[in-house]
């Protein structure tokens, strides 16, 4: 297994705490969806207490970052108003950050992101790579927090209609590079932008597999790279398994993404992925 060919600068959290990308070290982001309709866990953590307990369990299982979202982005989904996202995520973010956990907020809304930061969130995770809300780049620049820029072909409502690319790997790379430069032009520190190919966001099974296979080309840009394969449809297409049975496939694909140079993986079942990562690390270090 190859280690990461590049070592980006650490992510700098509020208060100066660092998330360093040491050789061979992977960060695991655990998913906390406070939605009624997320594709794999919708409705399970609507109650803030249940969501906080779930986040704590993910940290106990080894999660380094908790990604709290109040809007499903599954294919075909409708946008959720900021007011409703806030109602869902704020108590959960407040509860988890008051316990000392590192929280990212999964939103494309600058208003939601700003309020989340105010109650302790440390990272902004924007599946539109700062495109859906014109205020987002300014907010990230002003707050100085690390931000994740993910590729999606379009809004969740239409992204899976008929996804086409000239060359999926090059097209996604070009797009993420453009978004990185837009972030830098807006005054965001280059090293604080995490790039994500957006597995499942306007992509066929073949597109997703090509992006994973050629992940080293994205890693070669020198930015931190996040990959989210968790329970996604392409894993169902490969294994024939239903959404709730895809954690083994998730762990395998996450470990492979890390071996190909990813720095952060985003998963629902942290324990399974931690085991897969440990096995990968042991082989690498043998
Ligand atoms: N995938 C999902 C949501 N947010 N963010 C990043 N950066 N990368 C991803 O791959 C990603 C993401 C979809 O997963 P989930 O949150 O479980 O589903 P839903 O959008 O239905 O809530």
Coordinates of N, CA and C and ligand atoms in Angstrom, one line a residue, residues 29 31-35 37-42 67 69-75 77 106-107 124-128 148-151 156 159 194-201 226-232 266-268, ligand 1:
X29 N -14.5 10.8 10.0 CA -15.6 11.7 10.2 C -16.9 10.8 10.3
X31 N -21.0 10.3 10.7 CA -22.1 11.1 10.3 C -23.2 11.1 11.3
X32 N -23.7 12.3 11.6 CA -24.9 12.5 12.5 C -25.9 13.2 11.8
X33 N -26.9 12.5 11.2 CA -28.0 13.1 10.4 C -29.2 13.4 11.3
X34 N -29.6 14.7 11.4 CA -30.7 15.0 12.3 C -32.0 15.2 11.4
X35 N -32.0 14.4 10.3 CA -33.1 14.6 9.3 C -34.1 13.5 9.4
X37 N -35.3 12.1 6.7 CA -35.4 11.5 5.4 C -34.0 11.1 4.8
X38 N -32.9 11.1 5.6 CA -31.6 10.7 5.0 C -31.7 9.3 4.5
X39 N -30.9 9.0 3.4 CA -31.1 7.7 2.7 C -30.8 6.5 3.6
X40 N -29.9 6.6 4.6 CA -29.6 5.4 5.3 C -30.1 5.4 6.8
X41 N -30.2 6.6 7.3 CA -30.5 6.7 8.8 C -31.6 7.8 9.1
X42 N -32.4 8.2 8.0 CA -33.4 9.2 8.2 C -34.3 8.8 9.3
X67 N -19.9 15.0 11.7 CA -20.5 15.8 10.7 C -22.0 15.8 10.9
X69 N -25.7 17.2 10.1 CA -26.5 17.8 9.0 C -28.0 17.7 9.2
X70 N -28.7 18.8 8.7 CA -30.1 18.8 8.9 C -30.9 18.9 7.6
X71 N -30.2 18.5 6.5 CA -30.8 18.5 5.2 C -30.3 17.3 4.4
X72 N -31.2 16.4 4.1 CA -30.8 15.2 3.2 C -30.4 15.7 1.9
X73 N -29.3 15.1 1.3 CA -28.9 15.4 -0.1 C -29.0 14.2 -0.9
X74 N -29.9 13.3 -0.5 CA -30.1 12.1 -1.3 C -30.6 12.5 -2.7
X75 N -30.4 11.6 -3.7 CA -30.9 12.0 -5.1 C -32.4 12.3 -5.0
X77 N -33.9 14.8 -3.6 CA -34.4 15.5 -2.4 C -34.6 17.0 -2.7
X106 N -22.9 20.1 8.0 CA -23.1 19.7 6.6 C -24.3 20.6 6.1
X107 N -23.9 21.6 5.4 CA -24.9 22.5 4.9 C -24.4 23.3 3.7
X124 N -16.8 23.7 8.1 CA -18.0 23.8 7.2 C -17.8 22.7 6.1
X125 N -18.9 21.9 6.0 CA -18.9 20.9 5.0 C -20.0 21.3 3.9
X126 N -19.6 21.7 2.8 CA -20.5 22.2 1.8 C -20.5 21.4 0.5
X127 N -21.6 20.6 0.3 CA -21.6 19.7 -0.8 C -21.7 20.4 -2.2
X128 N -21.9 21.7 -2.1 CA -21.9 22.5 -3.4 C -20.6 23.2 -3.7
X148 N -14.9 22.1 3.6 CA -14.8 21.0 2.7 C -15.6 21.4 1.4
X149 N -14.9 21.3 0.3 CA -15.5 21.6 -1.0 C -15.8 20.3 -1.8
X150 N -17.0 20.0 -1.9 CA -17.4 18.7 -2.6 C -17.9 18.9 -4.0
X151 N -17.6 18.0 -4.9 CA -18.1 18.1 -6.3 C -19.5 17.5 -6.3
X156 N -29.2 18.2 -5.5 CA -29.7 16.8 -5.3 C -30.9 16.5 -6.1
X159 N -29.5 15.9 -9.8 CA -28.1 15.5 -10.1 C -28.0 14.0 -10.7
X194 N -10.5 21.6 2.0 CA -10.5 20.1 1.9 C -11.3 19.8 0.6
X195 N -10.7 19.0 -0.3 CA -11.4 18.6 -1.5 C -12.1 17.2 -1.5
X196 N -13.2 17.1 -2.1 CA -14.0 15.9 -2.0 C -14.6 15.6 -3.4
X197 N -14.4 14.4 -4.0 CA -14.9 14.1 -5.3 C -16.4 13.9 -5.3
X198 N -17.1 13.8 -4.2 CA -18.5 13.8 -4.2 C -19.1 12.4 -4.7
X199 N -18.7 11.4 -4.1 CA -19.1 10.0 -4.5 C -20.6 10.0 -4.4
X200 N -21.3 9.6 -5.6 CA -22.7 9.5 -5.6 C -23.5 10.8 -5.9
X201 N -22.8 11.9 -6.1 CA -23.5 13.1 -6.4 C -23.4 13.5 -7.9
X226 N -11.1 14.4 1.2 CA -12.1 13.6 2.0 C -12.9 12.8 1.0
X227 N -13.2 11.5 1.4 CA -14.0 10.7 0.5 C -15.1 10.1 1.4
X228 N -16.3 10.2 0.8 CA -17.5 9.6 1.5 C -18.2 8.6 0.6
X229 N -18.0 7.3 0.9 CA -18.6 6.3 0.2 C -19.8 5.6 1.0
X230 N -20.0 6.1 2.2 CA -20.7 5.3 3.2 C -22.1 4.9 2.7
X231 N -22.3 3.6 2.6 CA -23.6 3.0 2.3 C -24.2 3.4 1.0
X232 N -23.4 4.0 0.1 CA -24.0 4.6 -1.1 C -24.4 3.6 -2.1
X266 N -15.6 9.8 5.5 CA -16.9 10.1 6.1 C -17.7 8.9 6.1
X267 N -18.1 8.4 7.3 CA -18.8 7.1 7.4 C -19.9 7.1 8.5
X268 N -20.9 6.3 8.3 CA -21.9 6.1 9.3 C -21.5 5.2 10.4
Ligands
LIG1 N1 -22.3 12.5 1.4 C1 -23.5 12.7 1.9 C2 -23.7 13.9 2.6 N2 -22.8 14.8 2.8 N3 -20.5 15.5 2.5 C3 -19.3 15.3 1.9 N4 -18.3 16.1 2.1 N5 -19.0 14.1 1.2 C4 -20.0 13.2 1.0 O1 -19.7 12.2 0.3 C5 -21.3 13.4 1.5 C6 -21.5 14.6 2.3 C7 -24.6 11.7 1.8 O2 -24.7 10.9 2.9 P1 -25.8 11.0 4.1 O3 -25.4 12.2 4.9 O4 -25.8 9.8 4.9 O5 -27.2 11.1 3.4 P2 -28.2 12.3 3.2 O6 -27.6 13.3 2.3 O7 -29.4 11.6 2.7 O8 -28.5 12.8 4.6

